[in-house]
Amino acid sequence: KIFMNTLKYLQSNEFLLDVDLWKLFANLEELNKISLSFLKSFFETVKEHVSKSDSPMDFSSILRTFFQGDLCQTHQIYCLNYTSAVFYLEKLRQREDFGIYLKQWCEQNEQCKRLRLPELLVAPLHRLTRYPLLLNNIWKRSTDETEKGLIQSLKEKVEKSIWDLEGKVKWLDNFQKFRQLQEVIIWPQVWDRDKRFFVPEYLKQSLRENSSENILSSANRLLLHEGRLTLAESTRLLDVYLFLFNDFLLITKIKRNKKKYGGSDTSLIPVCPSLTPELQSFIREGGFCTVLDQPIPLDRLILKNIEPAHVT
């Protein structure tokens, strides 16, 4: 809340007006309100039991109110925005004015206990995963069979909510990753790949429109592995970067030029946190990958081992 309220204060004074509060914090205020209400009700029940030791500790009504209500749903909304928030924060941190807001206005506050914004943004995700543990502990200590049945059903509901969320988060994470790859993987025009190709001018426009970049827009495609290799050509060794998808292999050549096709600056692209550290670093340096040849379908790919003696 220190980071959120400070940003609101700065924006009310005409600073950082282009920073989107929702993209960073999503429904954090609503989540705080519901979580705090749940905790207050929870501890009120404990307090009442302690002051009147003869009264049974009835958690069922509180648990039903919150776990059949909005508690899990508000967590889900926040968690689904989390990947985008980290992605957006990475982009903002490159700015000097936003860096001053983070370091001087917020991180030095004693209440932050030296925690930075990325470490705080992840906290609600951890809390959601602890709710089944809380419900399980109450279930173990409950003596009423009806109450035990209710708590068990609520625990199963929360666990299902978490499983559903994990599937959605994975899909969103994959979407962000492929959106990033579309930015850094460059597909040269067919007539640029080999100077021996001749393409009449009247065909070039239609070939431009059938862009190969759409290959990476499939929602079902997965990136299984990626990394550097050395490609042995007839007269030289070439450093290449391979992307192994679940249906094809893509061989690209590493370029460290700051400018890519279209003139945009890749150093300003926010880096997806789920990419490998090497690729993240490479993108931050303004690098991009130019496709060397057409994708190789895995169902037509043959791998052969070469004896060490023959490698050179």
PDB file of C-alpha atoms in Angstrom:
ATOM      1  CA  LYS A   1       0.000   0.000   0.000  1.00  0.00           C
ATOM      2  CA  ILE A   2       3.014   2.277   0.532  1.00  0.00           C
ATOM      3  CA  PHE A   3       3.945   1.902  -3.148  1.00  0.00           C
ATOM      4  CA  MET A   4       0.335   2.246  -4.327  1.00  0.00           C
ATOM      5  CA  ASN A   5      -0.613   5.246  -2.174  1.00  0.00           C
ATOM      6  CA  THR A   6       2.678   7.038  -2.921  1.00  0.00           C
ATOM      7  CA  LEU A   7       2.046   6.646  -6.635  1.00  0.00           C
ATOM      8  CA  LYS A   8      -1.489   8.023  -6.197  1.00  0.00           C
ATOM      9  CA  TYR A   9      -0.063  11.009  -4.299  1.00  0.00           C
ATOM     10  CA  LEU A  10       2.542  11.700  -7.003  1.00  0.00           C
ATOM     11  CA  GLN A  11      -0.105  11.452  -9.738  1.00  0.00           C
ATOM     12  CA  SER A  12      -2.351  13.879  -7.858  1.00  0.00           C
ATOM     13  CA  ASN A  13       0.606  16.285  -8.071  1.00  0.00           C
ATOM     14  CA  GLU A  14       1.006  15.793 -11.831  1.00  0.00           C
ATOM     15  CA  PHE A  15       3.910  13.291 -11.685  1.00  0.00           C
ATOM     16  CA  LEU A  16       4.053   9.840 -13.371  1.00  0.00           C
ATOM     17  CA  LEU A  17       0.603  10.425 -14.897  1.00  0.00           C
ATOM     18  CA  ASP A  18       1.233   7.871 -17.670  1.00  0.00           C
ATOM     19  CA  VAL A  19       1.777   5.011 -15.186  1.00  0.00           C
ATOM     20  CA  ASP A  20      -1.269   2.711 -15.115  1.00  0.00           C
ATOM     21  CA  LEU A  21      -2.237   1.887 -11.507  1.00  0.00           C
ATOM     22  CA  TRP A  22      -4.376  -1.112 -12.514  1.00  0.00           C
ATOM     23  CA  LYS A  23      -1.586  -2.681 -14.588  1.00  0.00           C
ATOM     24  CA  LEU A  24       0.698  -2.596 -11.536  1.00  0.00           C
ATOM     25  CA  PHE A  25      -1.641  -3.301  -8.630  1.00  0.00           C
ATOM     26  CA  ALA A  26      -4.827  -4.703 -10.234  1.00  0.00           C
ATOM     27  CA  ASN A  27      -7.576  -5.113  -7.582  1.00  0.00           C
ATOM     28  CA  LEU A  28      -5.193  -4.894  -4.622  1.00  0.00           C
ATOM     29  CA  GLU A  29      -7.422  -2.475  -2.688  1.00  0.00           C
ATOM     30  CA  GLU A  30     -10.428  -4.787  -2.935  1.00  0.00           C
ATOM     31  CA  LEU A  31      -8.235  -7.770  -2.034  1.00  0.00           C
ATOM     32  CA  ASN A  32      -6.871  -5.973   1.040  1.00  0.00           C
ATOM     33  CA  LYS A  33     -10.381  -5.040   2.158  1.00  0.00           C
ATOM     34  CA  ILE A  34     -11.784  -8.593   1.872  1.00  0.00           C
ATOM     35  CA  SER A  35      -8.669 -10.228   3.408  1.00  0.00           C
ATOM     36  CA  LEU A  36      -8.709  -7.840   6.352  1.00  0.00           C
ATOM     37  CA  SER A  37     -12.440  -8.382   6.888  1.00  0.00           C
ATOM     38  CA  PHE A  38     -11.864 -12.166   6.908  1.00  0.00           C
ATOM     39  CA  LEU A  39      -9.019 -11.910   9.442  1.00  0.00           C
ATOM     40  CA  LYS A  40     -10.975  -9.601  11.730  1.00  0.00           C
ATOM     41  CA  SER A  41     -13.986 -11.941  11.742  1.00  0.00           C
ATOM     42  CA  PHE A  42     -11.702 -14.933  12.250  1.00  0.00           C
ATOM     43  CA  PHE A  43      -9.926 -13.470  15.268  1.00  0.00           C
ATOM     44  CA  GLU A  44     -13.153 -12.104  16.745  1.00  0.00           C
ATOM     45  CA  THR A  45     -14.365 -15.718  16.932  1.00  0.00           C
ATOM     46  CA  VAL A  46     -11.138 -16.800  18.652  1.00  0.00           C
ATOM     47  CA  LYS A  47     -11.349 -13.852  21.055  1.00  0.00           C
ATOM     48  CA  GLU A  48     -14.977 -14.653  21.929  1.00  0.00           C
ATOM     49  CA  HIS A  49     -14.069 -18.297  22.602  1.00  0.00           C
ATOM     50  CA  VAL A  50     -11.191 -17.292  24.897  1.00  0.00           C
ATOM     51  CA  SER A  51     -13.361 -14.865  26.897  1.00  0.00           C
ATOM     52  CA  LYS A  52     -16.192 -17.420  27.144  1.00  0.00           C
ATOM     53  CA  SER A  53     -14.335 -20.698  27.440  1.00  0.00           C
ATOM     54  CA  ASP A  54     -17.567 -22.695  27.690  1.00  0.00           C
ATOM     55  CA  SER A  55     -18.802 -21.564  24.238  1.00  0.00           C
ATOM     56  CA  PRO A  56     -17.893 -23.741  21.229  1.00  0.00           C
ATOM     57  CA  MET A  57     -15.615 -22.188  18.611  1.00  0.00           C
ATOM     58  CA  ASP A  58     -17.850 -21.918  15.532  1.00  0.00           C
ATOM     59  CA  PHE A  59     -15.804 -21.206  12.435  1.00  0.00           C
ATOM     60  CA  SER A  60     -18.269 -22.644   9.936  1.00  0.00           C
ATOM     61  CA  SER A  61     -20.321 -19.474   9.365  1.00  0.00           C
ATOM     62  CA  ILE A  62     -17.198 -17.308   8.818  1.00  0.00           C
ATOM     63  CA  LEU A  63     -15.567 -19.835   6.504  1.00  0.00           C
ATOM     64  CA  ARG A  64     -18.769 -20.264   4.507  1.00  0.00           C
ATOM     65  CA  THR A  65     -19.255 -16.488   4.172  1.00  0.00           C
ATOM     66  CA  PHE A  66     -15.767 -15.830   2.823  1.00  0.00           C
ATOM     67  CA  PHE A  67     -14.754 -19.003   0.982  1.00  0.00           C
ATOM     68  CA  GLN A  68     -18.110 -19.362  -0.753  1.00  0.00           C
ATOM     69  CA  GLY A  69     -18.047 -15.598  -1.334  1.00  0.00           C
ATOM     70  CA  ASP A  70     -15.472 -13.299  -2.927  1.00  0.00           C
ATOM     71  CA  LEU A  71     -12.241 -14.216  -1.110  1.00  0.00           C
ATOM     72  CA  CYS A  72     -10.890 -16.706  -3.685  1.00  0.00           C
ATOM     73  CA  GLN A  73     -12.327 -14.814  -6.644  1.00  0.00           C
ATOM     74  CA  THR A  74     -10.566 -11.561  -5.746  1.00  0.00           C
ATOM     75  CA  HIS A  75      -7.316 -13.513  -5.296  1.00  0.00           C
ATOM     76  CA  GLN A  76      -7.800 -15.079  -8.734  1.00  0.00           C
ATOM     77  CA  ILE A  77      -8.266 -11.684 -10.400  1.00  0.00           C
ATOM     78  CA  TYR A  78      -5.091 -10.388  -8.744  1.00  0.00           C
ATOM     79  CA  CYS A  79      -3.048 -13.514  -9.565  1.00  0.00           C
ATOM     80  CA  LEU A  80      -4.111 -13.515 -13.213  1.00  0.00           C
ATOM     81  CA  ASN A  81      -2.791  -9.962 -13.534  1.00  0.00           C
ATOM     82  CA  TYR A  82       0.485 -10.774 -11.742  1.00  0.00           C
ATOM     83  CA  THR A  83       2.530 -11.867 -14.798  1.00  0.00           C
ATOM     84  CA  SER A  84       1.476  -8.749 -16.723  1.00  0.00           C
ATOM     85  CA  ALA A  85       2.286  -6.589 -13.677  1.00  0.00           C
ATOM     86  CA  VAL A  86       5.849  -7.962 -13.457  1.00  0.00           C
ATOM     87  CA  PHE A  87       6.231  -7.482 -17.217  1.00  0.00           C
ATOM     88  CA  TYR A  88       4.941  -3.874 -16.975  1.00  0.00           C
ATOM     89  CA  LEU A  89       7.127  -3.126 -13.921  1.00  0.00           C
ATOM     90  CA  GLU A  90      10.221  -4.328 -15.803  1.00  0.00           C
ATOM     91  CA  LYS A  91       9.459  -1.800 -18.549  1.00  0.00           C
ATOM     92  CA  LEU A  92       8.864   1.073 -16.082  1.00  0.00           C
ATOM     93  CA  ARG A  93      12.056   0.414 -14.109  1.00  0.00           C
ATOM     94  CA  GLN A  94      14.117   1.519 -17.115  1.00  0.00           C
ATOM     95  CA  ARG A  95      12.840   5.063 -16.575  1.00  0.00           C
ATOM     96  CA  GLU A  96      14.766   7.451 -14.337  1.00  0.00           C
ATOM     97  CA  ASP A  97      11.659   9.144 -12.859  1.00  0.00           C
ATOM     98  CA  PHE A  98      10.062   5.797 -11.967  1.00  0.00           C
ATOM     99  CA  GLY A  99      13.360   4.636 -10.445  1.00  0.00           C
ATOM    100  CA  ILE A 100      13.377   7.693  -8.135  1.00  0.00           C
ATOM    101  CA  TYR A 101       9.785   6.910  -7.070  1.00  0.00           C
ATOM    102  CA  LEU A 102      10.744   3.295  -6.237  1.00  0.00           C
ATOM    103  CA  LYS A 103      14.051   3.872  -4.462  1.00  0.00           C
ATOM    104  CA  GLN A 104      13.719   7.265  -2.793  1.00  0.00           C
ATOM    105  CA  TRP A 105       9.976   7.535  -2.153  1.00  0.00           C
ATOM    106  CA  CYS A 106       9.118   3.947  -1.263  1.00  0.00           C
ATOM    107  CA  GLU A 107      11.940   1.456  -0.673  1.00  0.00           C
ATOM    108  CA  GLN A 108      13.565   3.640   1.999  1.00  0.00           C
ATOM    109  CA  ASN A 109      10.364   3.562   4.071  1.00  0.00           C
ATOM    110  CA  GLU A 110      10.976   1.538   7.255  1.00  0.00           C
ATOM    111  CA  GLN A 111       7.673  -0.334   6.859  1.00  0.00           C
ATOM    112  CA  CYS A 112       8.967  -1.919   3.640  1.00  0.00           C
ATOM    113  CA  LYS A 113      11.680  -3.700   5.679  1.00  0.00           C
ATOM    114  CA  ARG A 114      14.047  -3.461   2.696  1.00  0.00           C
ATOM    115  CA  LEU A 115      11.636  -5.389   0.486  1.00  0.00           C
ATOM    116  CA  ARG A 116      11.315  -4.183  -3.094  1.00  0.00           C
ATOM    117  CA  LEU A 117       8.100  -3.975  -5.124  1.00  0.00           C
ATOM    118  CA  PRO A 118       8.552  -7.314  -7.022  1.00  0.00           C
ATOM    119  CA  GLU A 119       8.932  -9.140  -3.678  1.00  0.00           C
ATOM    120  CA  LEU A 120       5.754  -7.514  -2.341  1.00  0.00           C
ATOM    121  CA  LEU A 121       3.633  -8.048  -5.454  1.00  0.00           C
ATOM    122  CA  VAL A 122       4.036 -11.825  -5.192  1.00  0.00           C
ATOM    123  CA  ALA A 123       2.755 -11.982  -1.568  1.00  0.00           C
ATOM    124  CA  PRO A 124      -0.992 -12.452  -2.409  1.00  0.00           C
ATOM    125  CA  LEU A 125      -0.094 -15.488  -4.560  1.00  0.00           C
ATOM    126  CA  HIS A 126       1.605 -17.098  -1.564  1.00  0.00           C
ATOM    127  CA  ARG A 127      -1.349 -16.274   0.681  1.00  0.00           C
ATOM    128  CA  LEU A 128      -3.847 -18.000  -1.616  1.00  0.00           C
ATOM    129  CA  THR A 129      -1.823 -21.242  -1.487  1.00  0.00           C
ATOM    130  CA  ARG A 130      -1.866 -21.137   2.334  1.00  0.00           C
ATOM    131  CA  TYR A 131      -5.668 -21.130   2.647  1.00  0.00           C
ATOM    132  CA  PRO A 132      -6.003 -24.917   2.108  1.00  0.00           C
ATOM    133  CA  LEU A 133      -3.430 -25.412   4.926  1.00  0.00           C
ATOM    134  CA  LEU A 134      -5.485 -23.191   7.238  1.00  0.00           C
ATOM    135  CA  LEU A 135      -8.700 -25.059   6.403  1.00  0.00           C
ATOM    136  CA  ASN A 136      -6.953 -28.410   6.873  1.00  0.00           C
ATOM    137  CA  ASN A 137      -5.717 -27.401  10.343  1.00  0.00           C
ATOM    138  CA  ILE A 138      -9.238 -26.338  11.371  1.00  0.00           C
ATOM    139  CA  TRP A 139     -10.660 -29.598   9.939  1.00  0.00           C
ATOM    140  CA  LYS A 140      -8.192 -31.689  12.008  1.00  0.00           C
ATOM    141  CA  ARG A 141      -9.217 -29.980  15.245  1.00  0.00           C
ATOM    142  CA  SER A 142     -12.944 -29.905  14.596  1.00  0.00           C
ATOM    143  CA  THR A 143     -15.101 -32.378  16.563  1.00  0.00           C
ATOM    144  CA  ASP A 144     -18.449 -31.725  14.887  1.00  0.00           C
ATOM    145  CA  GLU A 145     -19.005 -34.039  11.896  1.00  0.00           C
ATOM    146  CA  THR A 146     -21.279 -31.565  10.082  1.00  0.00           C
ATOM    147  CA  GLU A 147     -18.678 -28.824  10.465  1.00  0.00           C
ATOM    148  CA  LYS A 148     -15.914 -31.207   9.303  1.00  0.00           C
ATOM    149  CA  GLY A 149     -17.909 -32.005   6.160  1.00  0.00           C
ATOM    150  CA  LEU A 150     -18.388 -28.303   5.396  1.00  0.00           C
ATOM    151  CA  ILE A 151     -14.699 -27.492   5.946  1.00  0.00           C
ATOM    152  CA  GLN A 152     -13.627 -30.415   3.747  1.00  0.00           C
ATOM    153  CA  SER A 153     -15.883 -29.238   0.904  1.00  0.00           C
ATOM    154  CA  LEU A 154     -14.543 -25.666   1.245  1.00  0.00           C
ATOM    155  CA  LYS A 155     -10.948 -26.956   1.204  1.00  0.00           C
ATOM    156  CA  GLU A 156     -11.654 -28.904  -2.008  1.00  0.00           C
ATOM    157  CA  LYS A 157     -13.270 -25.801  -3.538  1.00  0.00           C
ATOM    158  CA  VAL A 158     -10.209 -23.649  -2.725  1.00  0.00           C
ATOM    159  CA  GLU A 159      -7.800 -26.307  -4.060  1.00  0.00           C
ATOM    160  CA  LYS A 160      -9.794 -26.537  -7.306  1.00  0.00           C
ATOM    161  CA  SER A 161      -9.692 -22.750  -7.540  1.00  0.00           C
ATOM    162  CA  ILE A 162      -5.882 -22.873  -7.235  1.00  0.00           C
ATOM    163  CA  TRP A 163      -5.572 -25.652  -9.851  1.00  0.00           C
ATOM    164  CA  ASP A 164      -7.761 -23.698 -12.273  1.00  0.00           C
ATOM    165  CA  LEU A 165      -5.695 -20.594 -11.623  1.00  0.00           C
ATOM    166  CA  GLU A 166      -2.408 -22.415 -12.293  1.00  0.00           C
ATOM    167  CA  GLY A 167      -3.715 -23.480 -15.717  1.00  0.00           C
ATOM    168  CA  LYS A 168      -4.767 -19.912 -16.563  1.00  0.00           C
ATOM    169  CA  VAL A 169      -1.474 -18.446 -15.330  1.00  0.00           C
ATOM    170  CA  LYS A 170       0.518 -20.934 -17.449  1.00  0.00           C
ATOM    171  CA  TRP A 171      -1.532 -19.977 -20.512  1.00  0.00           C
ATOM    172  CA  LEU A 172      -1.009 -16.248 -19.846  1.00  0.00           C
ATOM    173  CA  ASP A 173       2.700 -16.778 -19.210  1.00  0.00           C
ATOM    174  CA  ASN A 174       3.014 -18.661 -22.514  1.00  0.00           C
ATOM    175  CA  PHE A 175       1.108 -15.861 -24.271  1.00  0.00           C
ATOM    176  CA  GLN A 176       3.485 -13.209 -22.851  1.00  0.00           C
ATOM    177  CA  LYS A 177       6.500 -15.307 -23.814  1.00  0.00           C
ATOM    178  CA  PHE A 178       5.373 -15.696 -27.431  1.00  0.00           C
ATOM    179  CA  ARG A 179       4.498 -12.021 -27.673  1.00  0.00           C
ATOM    180  CA  GLN A 180       8.097 -11.282 -26.623  1.00  0.00           C
ATOM    181  CA  LEU A 181       9.500 -13.785 -29.129  1.00  0.00           C
ATOM    182  CA  GLN A 182       7.500 -12.136 -31.919  1.00  0.00           C
ATOM    183  CA  GLU A 183       9.312  -8.891 -31.072  1.00  0.00           C
ATOM    184  CA  VAL A 184      12.869 -10.312 -31.167  1.00  0.00           C
ATOM    185  CA  ILE A 185      12.647 -12.981 -33.898  1.00  0.00           C
ATOM    186  CA  ILE A 186      13.004 -11.345 -37.310  1.00  0.00           C
ATOM    187  CA  TRP A 187      11.774 -13.092 -40.448  1.00  0.00           C
ATOM    188  CA  PRO A 188      13.623 -11.728 -43.518  1.00  0.00           C
ATOM    189  CA  GLN A 189      11.732 -11.463 -46.770  1.00  0.00           C
ATOM    190  CA  VAL A 190      12.196 -14.449 -49.056  1.00  0.00           C
ATOM    191  CA  TRP A 191      14.283 -12.400 -51.546  1.00  0.00           C
ATOM    192  CA  ASP A 192      16.673 -11.320 -48.755  1.00  0.00           C
ATOM    193  CA  ARG A 193      17.537 -14.879 -47.702  1.00  0.00           C
ATOM    194  CA  ASP A 194      19.363 -15.782 -50.880  1.00  0.00           C
ATOM    195  CA  LYS A 195      20.529 -13.303 -53.517  1.00  0.00           C
ATOM    196  CA  ARG A 196      19.958 -15.960 -56.196  1.00  0.00           C
ATOM    197  CA  PHE A 197      16.193 -15.669 -55.698  1.00  0.00           C
ATOM    198  CA  PHE A 198      14.387 -13.394 -58.136  1.00  0.00           C
ATOM    199  CA  VAL A 199      10.950 -12.141 -57.120  1.00  0.00           C
ATOM    200  CA  PRO A 200       9.074  -9.820 -59.530  1.00  0.00           C
ATOM    201  CA  GLU A 201       7.989  -6.527 -57.972  1.00  0.00           C
ATOM    202  CA  TYR A 202       4.268  -7.263 -58.472  1.00  0.00           C
ATOM    203  CA  LEU A 203       4.613 -10.374 -56.260  1.00  0.00           C
ATOM    204  CA  LYS A 204       6.550  -8.722 -53.443  1.00  0.00           C
ATOM    205  CA  GLN A 205       3.514  -6.971 -51.964  1.00  0.00           C
ATOM    206  CA  SER A 206       1.475 -10.175 -51.638  1.00  0.00           C
ATOM    207  CA  LEU A 207       4.481 -11.984 -50.135  1.00  0.00           C
ATOM    208  CA  ARG A 208       4.908  -9.200 -47.600  1.00  0.00           C
ATOM    209  CA  GLU A 209       1.287  -9.554 -46.524  1.00  0.00           C
ATOM    210  CA  ASN A 210       1.677 -13.309 -45.836  1.00  0.00           C
ATOM    211  CA  SER A 211       4.038 -12.605 -42.976  1.00  0.00           C
ATOM    212  CA  SER A 212       5.864 -15.551 -41.408  1.00  0.00           C
ATOM    213  CA  GLU A 213       5.566 -13.845 -38.003  1.00  0.00           C
ATOM    214  CA  ASN A 214       2.054 -15.294 -37.673  1.00  0.00           C
ATOM    215  CA  ILE A 215       3.671 -18.721 -37.230  1.00  0.00           C
ATOM    216  CA  LEU A 216       4.391 -17.791 -33.590  1.00  0.00           C
ATOM    217  CA  SER A 217       0.858 -16.575 -32.839  1.00  0.00           C
ATOM    218  CA  SER A 218      -0.676 -20.040 -32.323  1.00  0.00           C
ATOM    219  CA  ALA A 219      -2.255 -20.379 -28.860  1.00  0.00           C
ATOM    220  CA  ASN A 220      -1.383 -24.097 -28.665  1.00  0.00           C
ATOM    221  CA  ARG A 221       2.318 -23.846 -29.498  1.00  0.00           C
ATOM    222  CA  LEU A 222       4.848 -24.398 -26.683  1.00  0.00           C
ATOM    223  CA  LEU A 223       8.511 -23.441 -26.425  1.00  0.00           C
ATOM    224  CA  LEU A 224      10.285 -26.526 -25.051  1.00  0.00           C
ATOM    225  CA  HIS A 225      13.914 -25.425 -25.119  1.00  0.00           C
ATOM    226  CA  GLU A 226      16.168 -22.721 -26.501  1.00  0.00           C
ATOM    227  CA  GLY A 227      19.867 -21.937 -26.492  1.00  0.00           C
ATOM    228  CA  ARG A 228      23.088 -21.367 -28.398  1.00  0.00           C
ATOM    229  CA  LEU A 229      24.774 -23.822 -30.769  1.00  0.00           C
ATOM    230  CA  THR A 230      27.490 -23.657 -33.407  1.00  0.00           C
ATOM    231  CA  LEU A 231      26.393 -24.395 -36.955  1.00  0.00           C
ATOM    232  CA  ALA A 232      29.046 -25.905 -39.230  1.00  0.00           C
ATOM    233  CA  GLU A 233      28.720 -24.484 -42.723  1.00  0.00           C
ATOM    234  CA  SER A 234      30.921 -25.452 -45.657  1.00  0.00           C
ATOM    235  CA  THR A 235      33.585 -22.798 -45.054  1.00  0.00           C
ATOM    236  CA  ARG A 236      32.910 -21.416 -41.551  1.00  0.00           C
ATOM    237  CA  LEU A 237      31.404 -21.918 -38.118  1.00  0.00           C
ATOM    238  CA  LEU A 238      28.344 -19.812 -37.342  1.00  0.00           C
ATOM    239  CA  ASP A 239      26.979 -18.962 -33.880  1.00  0.00           C
ATOM    240  CA  VAL A 240      23.241 -19.661 -33.937  1.00  0.00           C
ATOM    241  CA  TYR A 241      20.379 -19.560 -31.449  1.00  0.00           C
ATOM    242  CA  LEU A 242      17.899 -22.436 -31.652  1.00  0.00           C
ATOM    243  CA  PHE A 243      14.245 -22.406 -30.580  1.00  0.00           C
ATOM    244  CA  LEU A 244      12.751 -25.875 -30.143  1.00  0.00           C
ATOM    245  CA  PHE A 245       8.956 -25.710 -30.201  1.00  0.00           C
ATOM    246  CA  ASN A 246       6.626 -28.666 -29.742  1.00  0.00           C
ATOM    247  CA  ASP A 247       6.111 -28.928 -33.504  1.00  0.00           C
ATOM    248  CA  PHE A 248       9.136 -27.408 -35.228  1.00  0.00           C
ATOM    249  CA  LEU A 249      12.756 -26.333 -34.818  1.00  0.00           C
ATOM    250  CA  LEU A 250      13.748 -22.755 -35.670  1.00  0.00           C
ATOM    251  CA  ILE A 251      17.382 -21.817 -36.389  1.00  0.00           C
ATOM    252  CA  THR A 252      18.224 -18.135 -36.019  1.00  0.00           C
ATOM    253  CA  LYS A 253      21.345 -16.026 -36.262  1.00  0.00           C
ATOM    254  CA  ILE A 254      22.192 -13.708 -33.360  1.00  0.00           C
ATOM    255  CA  LYS A 255      22.346 -10.010 -34.171  1.00  0.00           C
ATOM    256  CA  ARG A 256      23.496  -7.416 -31.650  1.00  0.00           C
ATOM    257  CA  ASN A 257      22.484  -4.357 -33.635  1.00  0.00           C
ATOM    258  CA  LYS A 258      20.309  -1.949 -31.645  1.00  0.00           C
ATOM    259  CA  LYS A 259      17.958  -1.392 -34.563  1.00  0.00           C
ATOM    260  CA  LYS A 260      15.645  -4.065 -35.928  1.00  0.00           C
ATOM    261  CA  TYR A 261      13.466  -4.169 -39.025  1.00  0.00           C
ATOM    262  CA  GLY A 262      11.013  -1.313 -38.865  1.00  0.00           C
ATOM    263  CA  GLY A 263      13.442   0.938 -36.995  1.00  0.00           C
ATOM    264  CA  SER A 264      12.183   0.258 -33.454  1.00  0.00           C
ATOM    265  CA  ASP A 265      14.595   0.042 -30.534  1.00  0.00           C
ATOM    266  CA  THR A 266      14.552  -3.418 -28.944  1.00  0.00           C
ATOM    267  CA  SER A 267      16.350  -2.173 -25.818  1.00  0.00           C
ATOM    268  CA  LEU A 268      13.065  -0.532 -24.765  1.00  0.00           C
ATOM    269  CA  ILE A 269      11.099  -3.795 -24.917  1.00  0.00           C
ATOM    270  CA  PRO A 270      10.121  -5.064 -21.434  1.00  0.00           C
ATOM    271  CA  VAL A 271      11.582  -8.523 -20.868  1.00  0.00           C
ATOM    272  CA  CYS A 272       9.302 -11.458 -20.079  1.00  0.00           C
ATOM    273  CA  PRO A 273      10.477 -12.927 -16.720  1.00  0.00           C
ATOM    274  CA  SER A 274       9.833 -16.537 -17.782  1.00  0.00           C
ATOM    275  CA  LEU A 275      12.415 -16.465 -20.591  1.00  0.00           C
ATOM    276  CA  THR A 276      15.855 -17.886 -19.815  1.00  0.00           C
ATOM    277  CA  PRO A 277      18.282 -15.439 -18.118  1.00  0.00           C
ATOM    278  CA  GLU A 278      20.592 -15.608 -21.149  1.00  0.00           C
ATOM    279  CA  LEU A 279      17.831 -14.591 -23.547  1.00  0.00           C
ATOM    280  CA  GLN A 280      16.585 -11.879 -21.151  1.00  0.00           C
ATOM    281  CA  SER A 281      20.105 -10.410 -20.991  1.00  0.00           C
ATOM    282  CA  PHE A 282      20.459 -10.668 -24.766  1.00  0.00           C
ATOM    283  CA  ILE A 283      17.162  -8.782 -25.327  1.00  0.00           C
ATOM    284  CA  ARG A 284      18.132  -6.048 -22.833  1.00  0.00           C
ATOM    285  CA  GLU A 285      21.330  -5.497 -24.816  1.00  0.00           C
ATOM    286  CA  GLY A 286      19.189  -4.750 -27.862  1.00  0.00           C
ATOM    287  CA  GLY A 287      19.803  -8.081 -29.574  1.00  0.00           C
ATOM    288  CA  PHE A 288      17.474  -9.914 -31.910  1.00  0.00           C
ATOM    289  CA  CYS A 289      17.457 -13.184 -33.851  1.00  0.00           C
ATOM    290  CA  THR A 290      17.178 -13.386 -37.639  1.00  0.00           C
ATOM    291  CA  VAL A 291      15.652 -16.588 -39.001  1.00  0.00           C
ATOM    292  CA  LEU A 292      18.204 -18.425 -41.171  1.00  0.00           C
ATOM    293  CA  ASP A 293      15.865 -20.788 -42.990  1.00  0.00           C
ATOM    294  CA  GLN A 294      12.316 -22.088 -42.921  1.00  0.00           C
ATOM    295  CA  PRO A 295      11.189 -23.914 -39.739  1.00  0.00           C
ATOM    296  CA  ILE A 296      12.037 -27.630 -39.636  1.00  0.00           C
ATOM    297  CA  PRO A 297       8.958 -29.756 -38.735  1.00  0.00           C
ATOM    298  CA  LEU A 298       9.774 -32.246 -35.977  1.00  0.00           C
ATOM    299  CA  ASP A 299       7.921 -35.090 -37.708  1.00  0.00           C
ATOM    300  CA  ARG A 300      10.433 -34.829 -40.569  1.00  0.00           C
ATOM    301  CA  LEU A 301      13.561 -34.231 -38.496  1.00  0.00           C
ATOM    302  CA  ILE A 302      16.207 -36.937 -38.099  1.00  0.00           C
ATOM    303  CA  LEU A 303      18.876 -36.672 -35.391  1.00  0.00           C
ATOM    304  CA  LYS A 304      22.188 -38.484 -35.649  1.00  0.00           C
ATOM    305  CA  ASN A 305      25.019 -38.698 -33.151  1.00  0.00           C
ATOM    306  CA  ILE A 306      28.509 -37.882 -34.398  1.00  0.00           C
ATOM    307  CA  GLU A 307      31.553 -39.505 -32.826  1.00  0.00           C
ATOM    308  CA  PRO A 308      33.808 -37.012 -30.987  1.00  0.00           C
ATOM    309  CA  ALA A 309      36.670 -37.796 -33.359  1.00  0.00           C
ATOM    310  CA  HIS A 310      34.573 -36.641 -36.324  1.00  0.00           C
ATOM    311  CA  VAL A 311      33.170 -33.445 -34.824  1.00  0.00           C
ATOM    312  CA  THR A 312      35.984 -31.150 -35.995  1.00  0.00           C
TER     313      THR A 312
END
